[in-house]
mmCIF file of C-alpha atoms in Angstrom:
data_model
loop_
_atom_site.group_PDB
_atom_site.id
_atom_site.type_symbol
_atom_site.label_atom_id
_atom_site.label_comp_id
_atom_site.label_asym_id
_atom_site.label_seq_id
_atom_site.Cartn_x
_atom_site.Cartn_y
_atom_site.Cartn_z
ATOM 1 C CA UNK U 1402 -14.791 -13.026 -3.434
ATOM 2 C CA UNK U 1403 -17.030 -15.140 -5.606
ATOM 3 C CA UNK U 1404 -16.557 -16.610 -8.084
ATOM 4 C CA UNK U 1405 -19.356 -18.669 -9.863
ATOM 5 C CA UNK U 1406 -20.261 -19.343 -12.530
ATOM 6 C CA UNK U 1407 -23.041 -16.970 -14.007
ATOM 7 C CA UNK U 1408 -22.341 -15.688 -17.366
ATOM 8 C CA UNK U 1409 -24.930 -12.045 -16.661
ATOM 9 C CA UNK U 1410 -22.435 -9.247 -15.385
ATOM 10 C CA UNK U 1411 -23.025 -7.205 -12.404
ATOM 11 C CA UNK U 1412 -23.873 -3.698 -12.075
ATOM 12 C CA UNK U 1413 -21.343 -1.586 -11.245
ATOM 13 C CA UNK U 1414 -22.106 -0.122 -7.809
ATOM 14 C CA UNK U 1415 -19.619 2.911 -7.266
ATOM 15 C CA UNK U 1416 -18.250 4.433 -4.007
ATOM 16 C CA UNK U 1417 -21.486 6.940 -4.501
ATOM 17 C CA UNK U 1418 -22.974 4.201 -2.691
ATOM 18 C CA UNK U 1419 -23.009 3.566 1.109
ATOM 19 C CA UNK U 1420 -21.100 0.871 2.206
ATOM 20 C CA UNK U 1421 -24.809 -0.885 3.534
ATOM 21 C CA UNK U 1422 -25.902 -1.115 1.181
ATOM 22 C CA UNK U 1423 -24.073 -3.864 -0.444
ATOM 23 C CA UNK U 1424 -23.737 -6.886 0.564
ATOM 24 C CA UNK U 1425 -20.068 -8.605 0.489
ATOM 25 C CA UNK U 1426 -19.543 -11.644 0.010
ATOM 26 C CA UNK U 1427 -16.500 -11.230 3.346
ATOM 27 C CA UNK U 1428 -16.272 -9.431 5.825
ATOM 28 C CA UNK U 1429 -12.851 -8.508 4.414
ATOM 29 C CA UNK U 1430 -13.969 -7.187 1.760
ATOM 30 C CA UNK U 1431 -15.790 -4.779 3.406
ATOM 31 C CA UNK U 1432 -12.687 -3.320 5.316
ATOM 32 C CA UNK U 1433 -11.150 -3.431 2.388
ATOM 33 C CA UNK U 1434 -14.234 -1.037 0.718
ATOM 34 C CA UNK U 1435 -13.799 1.219 3.585
ATOM 35 C CA UNK U 1436 -10.245 1.559 3.380
ATOM 36 C CA UNK U 1437 -10.626 2.630 0.015
ATOM 37 C CA UNK U 1438 -13.110 5.015 0.576
ATOM 38 C CA UNK U 1439 -10.682 6.230 3.712
ATOM 39 C CA UNK U 1440 -8.130 7.395 0.902
ATOM 40 C CA UNK U 1441 -10.376 8.625 -1.704
ATOM 41 C CA UNK U 1442 -10.114 6.400 -4.049
ATOM 42 C CA UNK U 1443 -12.872 5.027 -6.490
ATOM 43 C CA UNK U 1444 -13.722 1.826 -6.472
ATOM 44 C CA UNK U 1445 -16.111 -0.802 -7.906
ATOM 45 C CA UNK U 1446 -17.632 -4.456 -6.799
ATOM 46 C CA UNK U 1447 -18.001 -7.160 -8.135
ATOM 47 C CA UNK U 1448 -18.743 -4.888 -11.423
ATOM 48 C CA UNK U 1449 -17.262 -7.211 -13.861
ATOM 49 C CA UNK U 1450 -17.274 -11.356 -14.652
ATOM 50 C CA UNK U 1451 -15.068 -12.202 -16.833
ATOM 51 C CA UNK U 1452 -15.910 -15.884 -18.715
ATOM 52 C CA UNK U 1453 -12.884 -18.117 -17.705
ATOM 53 C CA UNK U 1454 -14.410 -21.223 -19.623
ATOM 54 C CA UNK U 1455 -16.610 -22.693 -22.278
ATOM 55 C CA UNK U 1456 -18.577 -26.111 -22.748
ATOM 56 C CA UNK U 1457 -18.324 -27.899 -26.982
ATOM 57 C CA UNK U 1458 -21.190 -26.044 -27.438
ATOM 58 C CA UNK U 1459 -19.494 -22.463 -26.785
ATOM 59 C CA UNK U 1460 -21.208 -21.732 -23.653
ATOM 60 C CA UNK U 1461 -19.752 -20.173 -19.983
ATOM 61 C CA UNK U 1462 -19.524 -23.281 -17.591
ATOM 62 C CA UNK U 1463 -16.887 -21.035 -15.060
ATOM 63 C CA UNK U 1464 -16.188 -17.025 -14.427
ATOM 64 C CA UNK U 1465 -14.703 -14.701 -12.297
ATOM 65 C CA UNK U 1466 -15.517 -11.499 -11.203
ATOM 66 C CA UNK U 1467 -12.576 -9.582 -9.552
ATOM 67 C CA UNK U 1468 -13.951 -8.703 -5.561
ATOM 68 C CA UNK U 1469 -12.599 -4.767 -6.919
ATOM 69 C CA UNK U 1470 -12.138 -2.705 -9.792
ATOM 70 C CA UNK U 1471 -10.466 1.028 -9.152
ATOM 71 C CA UNK U 1472 -11.106 2.359 -12.464
ATOM 72 C CA UNK U 1473 -8.397 5.435 -11.687
ATOM 73 C CA UNK U 1474 -5.776 2.554 -11.708
ATOM 74 C CA UNK U 1475 -7.488 0.347 -13.996
ATOM 75 C CA UNK U 1476 -6.287 -2.175 -11.687
ATOM 76 C CA UNK U 1477 -8.900 -5.196 -10.286
ATOM 77 C CA UNK U 1478 -7.886 -6.560 -6.905
ATOM 78 C CA UNK U 1479 -9.053 -10.211 -5.543
ATOM 79 C CA UNK U 1480 -9.226 -10.891 -2.066
ATOM 80 C CA UNK U 1481 -8.690 -14.490 -0.311
ATOM 81 C CA UNK U 1482 -8.826 -14.573 2.732
ATOM 82 C CA UNK U 1483 -8.929 -18.616 3.119
ATOM 83 C CA UNK U 1484 -5.610 -19.971 4.336
ATOM 84 C CA UNK U 1485 -3.633 -20.471 1.305
ATOM 85 C CA UNK U 1486 -4.435 -24.518 1.029
ATOM 86 C CA UNK U 1487 -7.047 -23.483 -0.140
ATOM 87 C CA UNK U 1488 -6.840 -20.736 -2.316
ATOM 88 C CA UNK U 1489 -5.604 -23.198 -5.483
ATOM 89 C CA UNK U 1490 -8.667 -23.210 -7.526
ATOM 90 C CA UNK U 1491 -8.532 -19.446 -6.796
ATOM 91 C CA UNK U 1492 -5.434 -18.774 -8.227
ATOM 92 C CA UNK U 1493 -6.204 -21.575 -11.420
ATOM 93 C CA UNK U 1494 -8.976 -18.387 -11.739
ATOM 94 C CA UNK U 1495 -6.489 -15.817 -12.339
ATOM 95 C CA UNK U 1496 -4.248 -17.139 -13.517
ATOM 96 C CA UNK U 1497 -6.436 -18.028 -16.630
ATOM 97 C CA UNK U 1498 -8.133 -14.562 -16.651
ATOM 98 C CA UNK U 1499 -4.443 -13.691 -17.201
ATOM 99 C CA UNK U 1500 -4.223 -15.817 -20.022
ATOM 100 C CA UNK U 1501 -7.570 -14.849 -21.174
ATOM 101 C CA UNK U 1502 -7.290 -11.343 -20.935
ATOM 102 C CA UNK U 1503 -3.886 -9.779 -20.735
ATOM 103 C CA UNK U 1504 -4.565 -6.388 -20.939
ATOM 104 C CA UNK U 1505 -6.169 -6.490 -17.556
ATOM 105 C CA UNK U 1506 -4.697 -6.295 -14.444
ATOM 106 C CA UNK U 1507 -5.153 -8.064 -11.669
ATOM 107 C CA UNK U 1508 -4.040 -8.385 -8.681
ATOM 108 C CA UNK U 1509 -4.361 -11.027 -5.595
ATOM 109 C CA UNK U 1510 -4.039 -10.390 -2.280
ATOM 110 C CA UNK U 1511 -3.740 -12.933 -0.033
ATOM 111 C CA UNK U 1512 -4.495 -14.193 4.021
ATOM 112 C CA UNK U 1513 -0.616 -13.244 4.236
ATOM 113 C CA UNK U 1514 -1.073 -10.116 2.638
ATOM 114 C CA UNK U 1515 -4.383 -8.207 4.038
ATOM 115 C CA UNK U 1516 -3.058 -9.854 7.554
ATOM 116 C CA UNK U 1517 -0.570 -7.170 7.224
ATOM 117 C CA UNK U 1518 -2.125 -4.914 5.593
ATOM 118 C CA UNK U 1519 -3.858 -4.727 8.444
ATOM 119 C CA UNK U 1520 -1.051 -5.070 10.442
ATOM 120 C CA UNK U 1521 -0.209 -1.397 8.414
ATOM 121 C CA UNK U 1522 -3.239 0.103 8.669
ATOM 122 C CA UNK U 1523 -3.091 -0.689 12.140
ATOM 123 C CA UNK U 1524 -5.697 -4.058 12.686
ATOM 124 C CA UNK U 1525 -4.757 -6.764 14.142
ATOM 125 C CA UNK U 1526 -6.587 -10.020 11.930
ATOM 126 C CA UNK U 1527 -8.237 -13.263 13.652
ATOM 127 C CA UNK U 1528 -9.579 -16.496 12.741
ATOM 128 C CA UNK U 1529 -13.129 -16.572 11.506
ATOM 129 C CA UNK U 1530 -15.116 -19.610 11.980
ATOM 130 C CA UNK U 1531 -15.961 -21.794 9.317
ATOM 131 C CA UNK U 1532 -19.858 -21.677 9.414
ATOM 132 C CA UNK U 1533 -19.119 -18.194 9.387
ATOM 133 C CA UNK U 1534 -17.298 -18.172 6.412
ATOM 134 C CA UNK U 1535 -13.421 -18.691 7.558
ATOM 135 C CA UNK U 1536 -11.078 -17.256 6.389
ATOM 136 C CA UNK U 1537 -9.486 -14.307 9.075
ATOM 137 C CA UNK U 1538 -10.847 -10.780 9.566
ATOM 138 C CA UNK U 1539 -10.047 -7.977 10.921
ATOM 139 C CA UNK U 1540 -10.304 -6.932 14.627
ATOM 140 C CA UNK U 1541 -8.848 -3.488 17.002
ATOM 141 C CA UNK U 1542 -5.435 -3.839 17.497
ATOM 142 C CA UNK U 1543 -1.823 -2.174 18.014
ATOM 143 C CA UNK U 1544 -0.307 -0.565 15.209
ATOM 144 C CA UNK U 1545 1.696 1.855 13.072
ATOM 145 C CA UNK U 1546 0.856 4.853 11.744
ATOM 146 C CA UNK U 1547 -0.931 5.397 8.109
ATOM 147 C CA UNK U 1548 3.009 7.126 6.186
ATOM 148 C CA UNK U 1549 4.154 4.685 4.071
ATOM 149 C CA UNK A 611 28.540 -1.628 13.160
ATOM 150 C CA UNK A 612 25.780 -0.689 15.443
ATOM 151 C CA UNK A 613 25.701 -1.612 18.745
ATOM 152 C CA UNK A 614 22.320 -1.260 18.636
ATOM 153 C CA UNK A 615 20.977 -4.739 19.872
ATOM 154 C CA UNK A 616 18.132 -6.020 17.835
ATOM 155 C CA UNK A 617 14.447 -6.304 19.345
ATOM 156 C CA UNK A 618 13.419 -9.292 20.286
ATOM 157 C CA UNK A 619 10.570 -8.588 18.397
ATOM 158 C CA UNK A 620 12.244 -9.019 15.015
ATOM 159 C CA UNK A 621 14.412 -12.029 13.625
ATOM 160 C CA UNK A 622 17.217 -10.103 11.540
ATOM 161 C CA UNK A 623 18.686 -6.803 10.561
ATOM 162 C CA UNK A 624 17.636 -6.189 6.875
ATOM 163 C CA UNK A 625 19.493 -3.142 6.019
ATOM 164 C CA UNK A 626 22.382 -1.842 8.314
ATOM 165 C CA UNK A 627 23.493 1.581 9.205
ATOM 166 C CA UNK A 628 26.331 1.841 6.749
ATOM 167 C CA UNK A 629 24.329 0.110 3.978
ATOM 168 C CA UNK A 630 21.690 3.142 4.438
ATOM 169 C CA UNK A 631 23.972 5.947 4.835
ATOM 170 C CA UNK A 632 25.913 4.636 1.552
ATOM 171 C CA UNK A 633 22.842 4.703 -0.195
ATOM 172 C CA UNK A 634 21.898 8.274 1.131
ATOM 173 C CA UNK A 635 24.744 9.198 -0.051
ATOM 174 C CA UNK A 636 24.386 8.395 -3.169
ATOM 175 C CA UNK A 637 20.845 9.731 -3.880
ATOM 176 C CA UNK A 638 22.035 13.244 -2.175
ATOM 177 C CA UNK A 639 24.537 13.098 -5.185
ATOM 178 C CA UNK A 640 21.974 11.955 -7.494
ATOM 179 C CA UNK A 641 19.767 14.893 -6.689
ATOM 180 C CA UNK A 642 22.584 17.688 -6.754
ATOM 181 C CA UNK A 643 22.777 16.236 -10.200
ATOM 182 C CA UNK A 644 19.336 15.795 -11.538
ATOM 183 C CA UNK A 645 18.687 18.955 -10.409
ATOM 184 C CA UNK A 646 21.526 21.774 -10.167
ATOM 185 C CA UNK A 647 21.143 25.291 -10.719
ATOM 186 C CA UNK A 648 17.074 24.177 -8.767
ATOM 187 C CA UNK A 649 16.466 25.386 -5.240
ATOM 188 C CA UNK A 650 14.459 22.305 -3.742
ATOM 189 C CA UNK A 651 11.408 21.774 -1.099
ATOM 190 C CA UNK A 652 12.031 18.259 0.160
ATOM 191 C CA UNK A 653 8.675 17.134 1.668
ATOM 192 C CA UNK A 654 7.801 14.632 4.033
ATOM 193 C CA UNK A 655 5.123 13.162 5.849
ATOM 194 C CA UNK A 656 5.320 12.564 9.685
ATOM 195 C CA UNK A 657 6.504 10.821 10.978
ATOM 196 C CA UNK A 658 7.992 7.913 9.312
ATOM 197 C CA UNK A 659 9.959 9.716 6.733
ATOM 198 C CA UNK A 660 11.687 11.798 9.620
ATOM 199 C CA UNK A 661 15.493 10.248 9.825
ATOM 200 C CA UNK A 662 14.971 9.690 5.854
ATOM 201 C CA UNK A 663 14.655 13.213 5.382
ATOM 202 C CA UNK A 664 17.251 14.749 8.040
ATOM 203 C CA UNK A 665 19.984 11.838 6.969
ATOM 204 C CA UNK A 666 19.374 13.121 2.784
ATOM 205 C CA UNK A 667 19.095 16.898 3.636
ATOM 206 C CA UNK A 668 22.122 16.585 4.686
ATOM 207 C CA UNK A 669 23.424 14.808 1.922
ATOM 208 C CA UNK A 670 22.157 17.285 -0.840
ATOM 209 C CA UNK A 671 24.625 19.488 -1.776
ATOM 210 C CA UNK A 672 22.469 22.937 -2.899
ATOM 211 C CA UNK A 673 20.010 24.984 -1.315
ATOM 212 C CA UNK A 674 17.070 23.159 0.031
ATOM 213 C CA UNK A 675 14.396 24.149 2.077
ATOM 214 C CA UNK A 676 12.546 21.446 4.437
ATOM 215 C CA UNK A 677 8.597 21.410 5.328
ATOM 216 C CA UNK A 678 6.653 18.878 6.876
ATOM 217 C CA UNK A 679 2.785 17.308 6.458
ATOM 218 C CA UNK A 680 0.656 15.578 7.886
ATOM 219 C CA UNK A 681 -2.581 12.810 7.949
ATOM 220 C CA UNK A 682 -4.827 11.786 9.261
ATOM 221 C CA UNK A 683 -4.699 7.451 10.238
ATOM 222 C CA UNK A 684 -7.001 5.863 8.732
ATOM 223 C CA UNK A 685 -8.840 3.994 12.590
ATOM 224 C CA UNK A 686 -10.981 1.048 11.995
ATOM 225 C CA UNK A 687 -15.332 0.834 11.629
ATOM 226 C CA UNK A 688 -14.794 4.936 11.904
ATOM 227 C CA UNK A 689 -15.222 5.652 8.453
ATOM 228 C CA UNK A 690 -14.373 9.644 7.503
ATOM 229 C CA UNK A 691 -11.444 10.217 4.656
ATOM 230 C CA UNK A 692 -8.144 10.850 5.559
ATOM 231 C CA UNK A 693 -7.707 14.554 5.517
ATOM 232 C CA UNK A 694 -3.887 16.854 6.212
ATOM 233 C CA UNK A 695 -3.492 17.266 9.963
ATOM 234 C CA UNK A 696 -0.227 18.762 9.723
ATOM 235 C CA UNK A 697 -0.185 22.223 6.383
ATOM 236 C CA UNK A 698 2.915 22.458 4.902
ATOM 237 C CA UNK A 699 4.332 26.323 6.124
ATOM 238 C CA UNK A 700 5.837 26.885 2.156
ATOM 239 C CA UNK A 701 4.072 27.577 -0.395
ATOM 240 C CA UNK A 702 4.816 25.335 -3.547
ATOM 241 C CA UNK A 703 4.297 27.582 -5.673
ATOM 242 C CA UNK A 704 6.395 26.585 -9.064
ATOM 243 C CA UNK A 705 9.172 25.493 -6.375
ATOM 244 C CA UNK A 706 10.898 21.880 -7.099
ATOM 245 C CA UNK A 707 9.342 19.672 -5.251
ATOM 246 C CA UNK A 708 10.473 15.795 -3.823
ATOM 247 C CA UNK A 709 8.850 14.130 -1.425
ATOM 248 C CA UNK A 710 10.825 11.820 1.259
ATOM 249 C CA UNK A 711 9.626 8.733 2.227
ATOM 250 C CA UNK A 712 10.536 5.995 4.346
ATOM 251 C CA UNK A 713 8.579 3.542 3.130
ATOM 252 C CA UNK A 714 6.274 3.718 -0.163
ATOM 253 C CA UNK A 715 4.040 -0.312 0.474
ATOM 254 C CA UNK A 716 0.649 0.332 -0.489
ATOM 255 C CA UNK A 717 0.680 4.032 -2.267
ATOM 256 C CA UNK A 718 -2.323 4.631 -0.716
ATOM 257 C CA UNK A 719 -1.466 6.973 2.065
ATOM 258 C CA UNK A 720 1.607 9.126 -1.329
ATOM 259 C CA UNK A 721 -1.441 9.013 -3.859
ATOM 260 C CA UNK A 722 -3.689 11.073 -1.666
ATOM 261 C CA UNK A 723 -0.458 13.133 -0.585
ATOM 262 C CA UNK A 724 0.419 14.083 -4.584
ATOM 263 C CA UNK A 725 -2.550 14.837 -5.127
ATOM 264 C CA UNK A 726 -2.336 17.446 -2.865
ATOM 265 C CA UNK A 727 0.427 18.759 -3.227
ATOM 266 C CA UNK A 728 0.031 18.669 -7.462
ATOM 267 C CA UNK A 729 -2.974 20.445 -6.748
ATOM 268 C CA UNK A 730 -1.027 23.774 -5.050
ATOM 269 C CA UNK A 731 0.404 23.616 -8.869
ATOM 270 C CA UNK A 732 4.179 23.067 -7.958
ATOM 271 C CA UNK A 733 6.953 22.889 -10.927
ATOM 272 C CA UNK A 734 8.147 19.678 -10.258
ATOM 273 C CA UNK A 735 7.413 16.810 -8.016
ATOM 274 C CA UNK A 736 9.343 14.097 -8.184
ATOM 275 C CA UNK A 737 9.376 10.727 -5.121
ATOM 276 C CA UNK A 738 12.352 9.853 -3.687
ATOM 277 C CA UNK A 739 11.338 6.691 -1.435
ATOM 278 C CA UNK A 740 14.177 4.869 0.811
ATOM 279 C CA UNK A 741 12.279 1.524 0.610
ATOM 280 C CA UNK A 742 10.596 0.413 -2.392
ATOM 281 C CA UNK A 743 7.733 -2.762 -0.689
ATOM 282 C CA UNK A 744 5.738 -3.154 -4.198
ATOM 283 C CA UNK A 745 4.263 -6.353 -3.400
ATOM 284 C CA UNK A 746 0.352 -4.857 -2.093
ATOM 285 C CA UNK A 747 1.419 -1.764 -4.573
ATOM 286 C CA UNK A 748 -2.134 -1.191 -4.887
ATOM 287 C CA UNK A 749 -1.991 2.813 -6.335
ATOM 288 C CA UNK A 750 0.941 3.712 -9.006
ATOM 289 C CA UNK A 751 2.503 6.409 -6.840
ATOM 290 C CA UNK A 752 5.707 7.080 -9.563
ATOM 291 C CA UNK A 753 9.081 7.309 -7.838
ATOM 292 C CA UNK A 754 11.856 8.712 -9.499
ATOM 293 C CA UNK A 755 14.243 7.418 -6.838
ATOM 294 C CA UNK A 756 14.654 4.690 -4.586
ATOM 295 C CA UNK A 757 16.339 3.752 -1.580
ATOM 296 C CA UNK A 758 15.779 0.370 -1.916
ATOM 297 C CA UNK A 759 13.794 -2.792 -3.475
ATOM 298 C CA UNK A 760 11.925 -3.552 0.078
ATOM 299 C CA UNK A 761 10.513 -7.691 0.570
ATOM 300 C CA UNK A 762 7.256 -9.009 1.267
ATOM 301 C CA UNK A 763 7.917 -8.632 5.205
ATOM 302 C CA UNK A 764 7.181 -6.038 8.116
ATOM 303 C CA UNK A 765 9.945 -3.591 8.385
ATOM 304 C CA UNK A 766 11.151 -1.733 11.447
ATOM 305 C CA UNK A 767 13.146 0.905 12.407
ATOM 306 C CA UNK A 768 14.863 4.644 9.877
ATOM 307 C CA UNK A 769 11.326 5.023 11.283
ATOM 308 C CA UNK A 770 9.220 2.491 9.978
ATOM 309 C CA UNK A 771 7.038 2.319 13.279
ATOM 310 C CA UNK A 772 4.690 -0.709 14.661
ATOM 311 C CA UNK A 773 3.006 1.523 17.402
ATOM 312 C CA UNK A 774 5.178 4.373 17.192
ATOM 313 C CA UNK A 775 7.717 1.769 18.523
ATOM 314 C CA UNK A 776 11.066 1.050 17.278
ATOM 315 C CA UNK A 777 11.606 4.598 14.517
ATOM 316 C CA UNK A 778 15.134 5.268 16.069
ATOM 317 C CA UNK A 779 16.638 1.752 15.435
ATOM 318 C CA UNK A 780 19.639 2.878 12.754
ATOM 319 C CA UNK A 781 18.527 -0.182 11.134
ATOM 320 C CA UNK A 782 15.959 -1.266 9.209
ATOM 321 C CA UNK A 783 14.758 -5.092 10.864
ATOM 322 C CA UNK A 784 11.920 -7.699 9.436
ATOM 323 C CA UNK A 785 10.346 -8.263 12.383
ATOM 324 C CA UNK A 786 9.335 -11.684 13.070
ATOM 325 C CA UNK A 787 6.430 -13.699 11.807
ATOM 326 C CA UNK A 788 5.741 -14.981 15.665
ATOM 327 C CA UNK A 789 5.668 -10.731 17.106
ATOM 328 C CA UNK A 790 3.328 -10.422 13.903
ATOM 329 C CA UNK A 791 0.794 -13.340 15.755
ATOM 330 C CA UNK A 792 1.168 -14.374 11.607
#
């Protein structure tokens, strides 16, 4: 979920690494990683940083690192569990990424998407205090069976 | 018109029983047309696809068999990986298999089931889904037969559930945001 301005590519971190060795930027990312692991989907956490803005000297001044890359589907996934009104900046970055890299497949999961995804897997979502990063996190609840 | 009332947790009927029946009959005819001379194996993953499978099987005027499998659901915090908890009873090697699903949402479960079935070397393997909800699709699942494109809403009825309930509704309904705590 980071959208740093560094231009240093991240080292690929594959699912063969235990989840505990990865410093996820937000608890929701860990839940997403657990779900992907459960369904045996190979994933990489922030494997690529895409430069999206340069200054007059050609120096990168803004870049974007989608949360996950799924090699099997050649798909990047960005989780944005902040409230909708706070995601404008993120939307702009995703839009810019699509303009600059039209061959890159990226899907953004907003708070309501993540909430429904959690419900599909039998989890409820609860608001997280801003001091703990904000957004929503998963909590166990009743839900449907995984037969989608 | 269904006499079954809309549960309080729902805000509208998305597809009534007549709409579903009409589309299922059409799908049955399409499948017969595309598979002349083939004996079909209809397979579904318990339990959501049960009602659709039952109706679709009766809409296919051709020889067929039905079979069932089940997979373990994701349980938060427990780790582990998806596994088959009830396997098919019949061998599918060389057979024409149609995986019948109530809904394709993220595609994660179906992607796993398809990989399991492919490993058994069926002659042909296709997906027939009553509902195709692509908004949160992660796994790129090929849907050969689609009943309806579904909106990005939480749906119950005609096999779709919330905590095991509402599967027996004869229609598909959208759950209200209030009921979902959104």
